[in-house]
Coordinates of C-alpha atoms in Angstrom, one line a residue:
X1 CA 0.3 -0.1 0.2
X2 CA 2.9 2.7 0.8
X3 CA 4.6 1.6 -2.2
X4 CA 1.4 2.0 -3.9
X5 CA 0.6 5.7 -2.7
X6 CA 4.2 6.1 -3.6
X7 CA 4.3 5.4 -6.7
X8 CA 0.8 7.8 -7.7
X9 CA 2.9 10.8 -6.0
X10 CA 5.5 10.0 -8.2
X11 CA 3.0 10.7 -10.5
X12 CA 1.1 13.4 -10.2
X13 CA 4.4 15.1 -9.1
X14 CA 5.4 14.5 -12.6
X15 CA 2.1 14.7 -14.1
X16 CA 2.1 19.6 -12.2
X17 CA 5.7 19.8 -13.8
X18 CA 4.9 18.2 -17.2
X19 CA 1.8 21.2 -17.6
X20 CA 4.8 23.4 -17.3
X21 CA 6.4 22.1 -19.7
X22 CA 3.9 22.1 -21.7
X23 CA 3.2 25.4 -20.6
X24 CA 5.5 26.9 -22.0
X25 CA 5.9 24.9 -25.2
X26 CA 3.0 26.1 -26.4
X27 CA 4.4 29.2 -26.5
X28 CA 6.9 28.5 -29.2
X29 CA 4.5 27.3 -30.9
X30 CA 5.5 28.3 -34.2
X31 CA 8.6 25.8 -33.8
X32 CA 6.1 23.0 -33.6
X33 CA 4.9 21.4 -36.9
X34 CA 1.9 19.2 -37.2
X35 CA -0.4 17.7 -39.4
X36 CA -2.8 14.4 -40.0
X37 CA -0.9 11.5 -41.6
X38 CA -2.4 11.4 -45.7
X39 CA -2.0 7.9 -45.6
X40 CA -3.1 4.3 -43.5
X41 CA 0.2 4.2 -43.3
X42 CA 2.4 6.4 -43.2
X43 CA 6.0 6.5 -42.3
X44 CA 6.6 9.8 -39.8
X45 CA 10.5 9.2 -40.6
X46 CA 9.1 11.0 -44.0
X47 CA 8.5 14.2 -42.4
X48 CA 12.2 15.6 -41.0
X49 CA 10.7 18.7 -39.0
X50 CA 11.0 22.4 -38.8
X51 CA 14.1 23.5 -40.0
X52 CA 14.9 25.2 -37.0
X53 CA 14.5 22.8 -35.0
X54 CA 17.2 19.8 -36.7
X55 CA 20.0 20.9 -35.4
X56 CA 21.9 22.4 -33.3
X57 CA 24.2 26.6 -32.2
X58 CA 27.5 24.6 -31.3
X59 CA 28.4 28.0 -29.2
X60 CA 25.8 30.7 -28.6
X61 CA 27.9 33.7 -29.4
X62 CA 27.1 32.6 -33.0
X63 CA 23.6 32.6 -32.8
X64 CA 22.7 36.0 -34.0
X65 CA 24.8 35.5 -36.3
X66 CA 22.9 32.2 -38.2
X67 CA 19.6 33.3 -37.2
X68 CA 20.5 35.9 -39.9
X69 CA 22.0 33.4 -42.7
X70 CA 18.8 31.0 -42.2
X71 CA 16.3 34.5 -42.4
X72 CA 12.9 33.0 -42.6
X73 CA 13.3 29.6 -44.0
X74 CA 14.0 28.9 -40.4
X75 CA 10.1 27.5 -40.3
X76 CA 10.1 25.8 -43.3
X77 CA 8.8 21.9 -43.4
X78 CA 11.4 20.0 -44.7
X79 CA 10.8 16.9 -46.5
X80 CA 12.6 14.0 -47.5
X81 CA 11.6 14.0 -51.7
X82 CA 8.8 15.9 -52.9
X83 CA 5.9 14.0 -53.1
X84 CA 6.1 13.7 -48.8
X85 CA 5.7 17.4 -49.4
X86 CA 2.9 17.0 -52.0
X87 CA 1.0 14.2 -49.6
X88 CA 0.9 17.0 -46.9
X89 CA 0.1 19.6 -48.7
X90 CA -3.1 17.6 -49.7
X91 CA -4.2 15.7 -47.3
X92 CA -2.2 16.9 -43.7
X93 CA -4.8 18.8 -43.0
X94 CA -2.7 22.2 -42.4
X95 CA -3.5 24.3 -39.1
X96 CA -1.5 27.5 -40.9
X97 CA 0.2 28.5 -44.0
X98 CA 3.7 26.9 -44.0
X99 CA 6.3 25.9 -47.4
X100 CA 7.8 23.2 -47.3
X101 CA 11.6 22.2 -49.1
X102 CA 12.5 18.5 -50.5
X103 CA 15.8 17.6 -49.6
X104 CA 15.6 16.0 -53.2
X105 CA 14.7 19.6 -55.1
X106 CA 17.5 21.4 -52.5
X107 CA 20.9 22.5 -54.3
X108 CA 23.7 21.3 -51.4
X109 CA 26.6 23.0 -52.4
X110 CA 28.9 24.0 -49.8
X111 CA 32.2 26.6 -50.1
X112 CA 35.0 25.1 -51.9
X113 CA 37.6 24.2 -50.0
X114 CA 39.8 26.1 -51.7
X115 CA 38.0 29.3 -51.0
X116 CA 37.7 28.9 -47.2
X117 CA 41.4 28.4 -46.7
X118 CA 42.2 31.2 -48.8
X119 CA 39.6 33.2 -46.6
X120 CA 41.6 32.2 -43.5
X121 CA 45.2 32.7 -44.4
X122 CA 43.7 36.2 -45.4
X123 CA 41.7 36.7 -42.1
X124 CA 42.8 34.2 -39.5
X125 CA 40.9 30.5 -38.8
X126 CA 39.2 31.6 -36.6
X127 CA 37.7 35.0 -38.3
X128 CA 36.0 33.7 -41.1
X129 CA 33.8 30.3 -40.3
X130 CA 32.1 29.0 -43.3
X131 CA 28.1 29.1 -41.2
X132 CA 27.8 24.6 -41.2
X133 CA 30.9 24.4 -39.4
X134 CA 29.2 25.7 -36.1
X135 CA 26.1 23.6 -36.2
X136 CA 25.8 19.5 -35.1
X137 CA 23.3 18.3 -36.7
X138 CA 21.7 14.1 -38.5
X139 CA 23.8 12.6 -41.2
X140 CA 20.2 12.3 -43.3
X141 CA 19.8 15.9 -42.6
X142 CA 22.6 17.1 -45.0
X143 CA 21.7 18.0 -47.9
X144 CA 19.4 20.6 -46.0
X145 CA 21.4 22.0 -43.3
X146 CA 24.5 22.6 -46.1
X147 CA 21.6 24.1 -48.6
X148 CA 20.1 26.5 -45.7
X149 CA 23.8 27.5 -43.7
X150 CA 26.5 26.4 -46.8
X151 CA 26.9 29.6 -48.9
X152 CA 28.4 31.9 -46.6
X153 CA 31.1 32.7 -44.1
X154 CA 30.9 33.8 -40.4
X155 CA 33.0 36.7 -39.5
X156 CA 33.7 38.5 -36.3
X157 CA 33.0 41.7 -37.3
X158 CA 32.2 44.1 -41.0
X159 CA 36.2 44.7 -41.1
X160 CA 36.6 41.3 -41.6
X161 CA 33.4 40.9 -43.7
X162 CA 34.4 42.8 -46.5
X163 CA 37.7 41.6 -46.7
X164 CA 36.9 38.1 -46.9
X165 CA 33.6 39.2 -49.5
X166 CA 35.7 41.7 -51.4
X167 CA 38.2 39.9 -52.6
X168 CA 38.8 38.7 -56.1
X169 CA 39.8 34.9 -55.2
X170 CA 36.6 34.7 -52.2
X171 CA 33.7 36.3 -53.7
X172 CA 31.5 35.3 -51.5
X173 CA 28.0 36.0 -48.9
X174 CA 29.3 36.7 -44.9
X175 CA 27.1 37.1 -41.9
X176 CA 29.1 39.2 -39.1
X177 CA 28.5 38.3 -35.6
X178 CA 26.0 40.7 -35.3
X179 CA 24.0 39.4 -37.9
X180 CA 25.1 41.7 -40.7
X181 CA 25.2 40.3 -44.3
X182 CA 28.2 41.2 -46.3
X183 CA 26.8 40.6 -50.1
X184 CA 29.8 40.5 -52.9
X185 CA 26.8 42.2 -54.7
X186 CA 28.3 45.0 -53.2
X187 CA 24.2 44.9 -50.5
X188 CA 24.9 45.9 -46.9
X189 CA 21.4 44.6 -45.1
X190 CA 22.2 45.3 -40.5
X191 CA 24.3 48.5 -39.7
X192 CA 22.3 48.1 -36.3
X193 CA 22.3 45.4 -33.8
X194 CA 19.3 43.6 -34.3
X195 CA 16.9 44.0 -30.3
X196 CA 15.5 41.2 -28.9
X197 CA 16.7 37.3 -28.8
X198 CA 18.0 34.9 -31.8
X199 CA 15.6 33.2 -33.5
X200 CA 17.4 29.9 -32.3
X201 CA 17.1 30.5 -29.2
X202 CA 14.5 30.8 -29.5
X203 CA 14.7 27.4 -31.1
X204 CA 16.6 26.4 -29.7
X205 CA 14.6 27.0 -26.4
X206 CA 11.7 24.7 -27.4
X207 CA 14.1 21.8 -28.2
X208 CA 15.2 22.2 -24.2
X209 CA 12.0 21.4 -23.6
X210 CA 10.2 19.4 -25.9
X211 CA 13.8 16.7 -24.5
X212 CA 12.9 17.3 -21.5
X213 CA 8.8 17.0 -22.1
X214 CA 9.7 13.5 -23.8
X215 CA 12.3 12.4 -20.5
X216 CA 8.8 13.7 -18.7
X217 CA 6.5 11.6 -20.4
X218 CA 8.7 8.8 -20.2
X219 CA 8.8 8.5 -16.6
X220 CA 5.8 8.9 -16.6
X221 CA 5.0 5.6 -18.5
X222 CA 8.2 4.0 -16.2
X223 CA 6.3 5.2 -13.0
X224 CA 2.5 3.9 -14.4
X225 CA 3.8 0.0 -15.4
X226 CA 5.4 0.2 -11.9
X227 CA 1.9 1.7 -9.9
X228 CA 0.9 -1.0 -12.7
X229 CA 2.5 -3.8 -11.0
X230 CA 1.8 -3.0 -7.7
X231 CA -1.5 -3.4 -8.4
X232 CA -1.2 -6.4 -9.8
X233 CA 0.5 -8.0 -6.8
X234 CA -2.1 -5.9 -4.2
X235 CA -5.3 -7.6 -5.9
X236 CA -3.4 -11.4 -6.1
X237 CA -2.5 -10.8 -2.5
X238 CA -6.5 -10.1 -2.0
X239 CA -7.5 -12.5 -3.6
X240 CA -4.9 -14.5 -1.7
X241 CA -5.9 -13.3 1.4
X242 CA -10.3 -14.0 0.6
X243 CA -9.4 -18.2 -0.1
X244 CA -7.5 -18.1 3.0
X245 CA -9.9 -16.5 5.4
X246 CA -12.7 -18.7 2.6
X247 CA -11.2 -22.3 4.4
X248 CA -10.3 -20.8 8.1
X249 CA -14.3 -20.4 8.6
X250 CA -14.3 -24.3 6.3
X251 CA -12.0 -25.5 8.6
X252 CA -13.8 -24.3 11.9
X253 CA -17.2 -25.3 10.5
X254 CA -15.2 -28.8 10.0
X255 CA -13.8 -28.8 13.5
X256 CA -17.7 -27.4 15.1
X257 CA -19.3 -30.3 13.1
X258 CA -16.2 -33.0 14.0
X259 CA -16.9 -31.5 17.9
X260 CA -21.0 -32.9 17.7
X261 CA -19.8 -36.6 16.6
X262 CA -20.1 -39.5 18.7
X263 CA -16.3 -40.8 18.1
X264 CA -15.6 -37.4 19.3
X265 CA -17.4 -37.8 22.2
X266 CA -15.6 -41.3 23.4
X267 CA -12.2 -39.2 21.9
X268 CA -13.0 -37.0 24.9
X269 CA -13.8 -39.4 27.1
X270 CA -11.3 -41.6 26.4
X271 CA -8.4 -38.6 27.1
X272 CA -10.6 -37.1 29.9
X273 CA -10.2 -41.0 31.7
X274 CA -6.2 -41.3 30.5
X275 CA -5.8 -37.9 32.4
X276 CA -7.0 -39.8 35.3
X277 CA -4.8 -43.1 35.2

């Protein structure tokens, strides 16, 4: 009984924690992609998810720069191919306007390694880093990551970005740590420090919450299974206890009947005589 009470209390505690995590996740629903399965035998692995959720930034100091690199594409949904995207749009019952990018249709070229080597020799290896080298991701989404991050350098400041971008041997887009863009065609965007947290910081928080929620949900499942085991043992105990009490009643009734028989009366008299002797 004590074990069952303890397990039930544990479930309640974790459920309360889950509700708190879920409430915070609900404020970040823009990172959550929900859909109905387009076919009865649908394989969920065909949908990789919202782009912002498919990688992890190695160092938070690059978060604003990488947020500028990915731009509005952070909200795009990555799928394995265009057929998957078509099924989602037609039968997925999507609740919001969604841009789907199939990996089979992506241009996954990255900056030539010779260009990278030249740029880093020009300004220093730590001052001009390919954006894709600053994130971690699963191998299966590599085409998407190359498509989103494979085309740009991250530079320490505006002057460094100018040197890299406009050099005739580089001619590649660069972003500063503040998120300013330097384009080889001559355009410059940014100039003022952006207000508010970078979008990828919010995505990182959402993914952290999701991991916590999944872990708590698993713990609740484990405790519930333990509770079910305790409940089963309790039911078995009650069943055995009821049988024992029933047998004890039958035994007492048999003993009472035995006491009233002639044999038992004679046996009692013999025992009494033996005692007197």
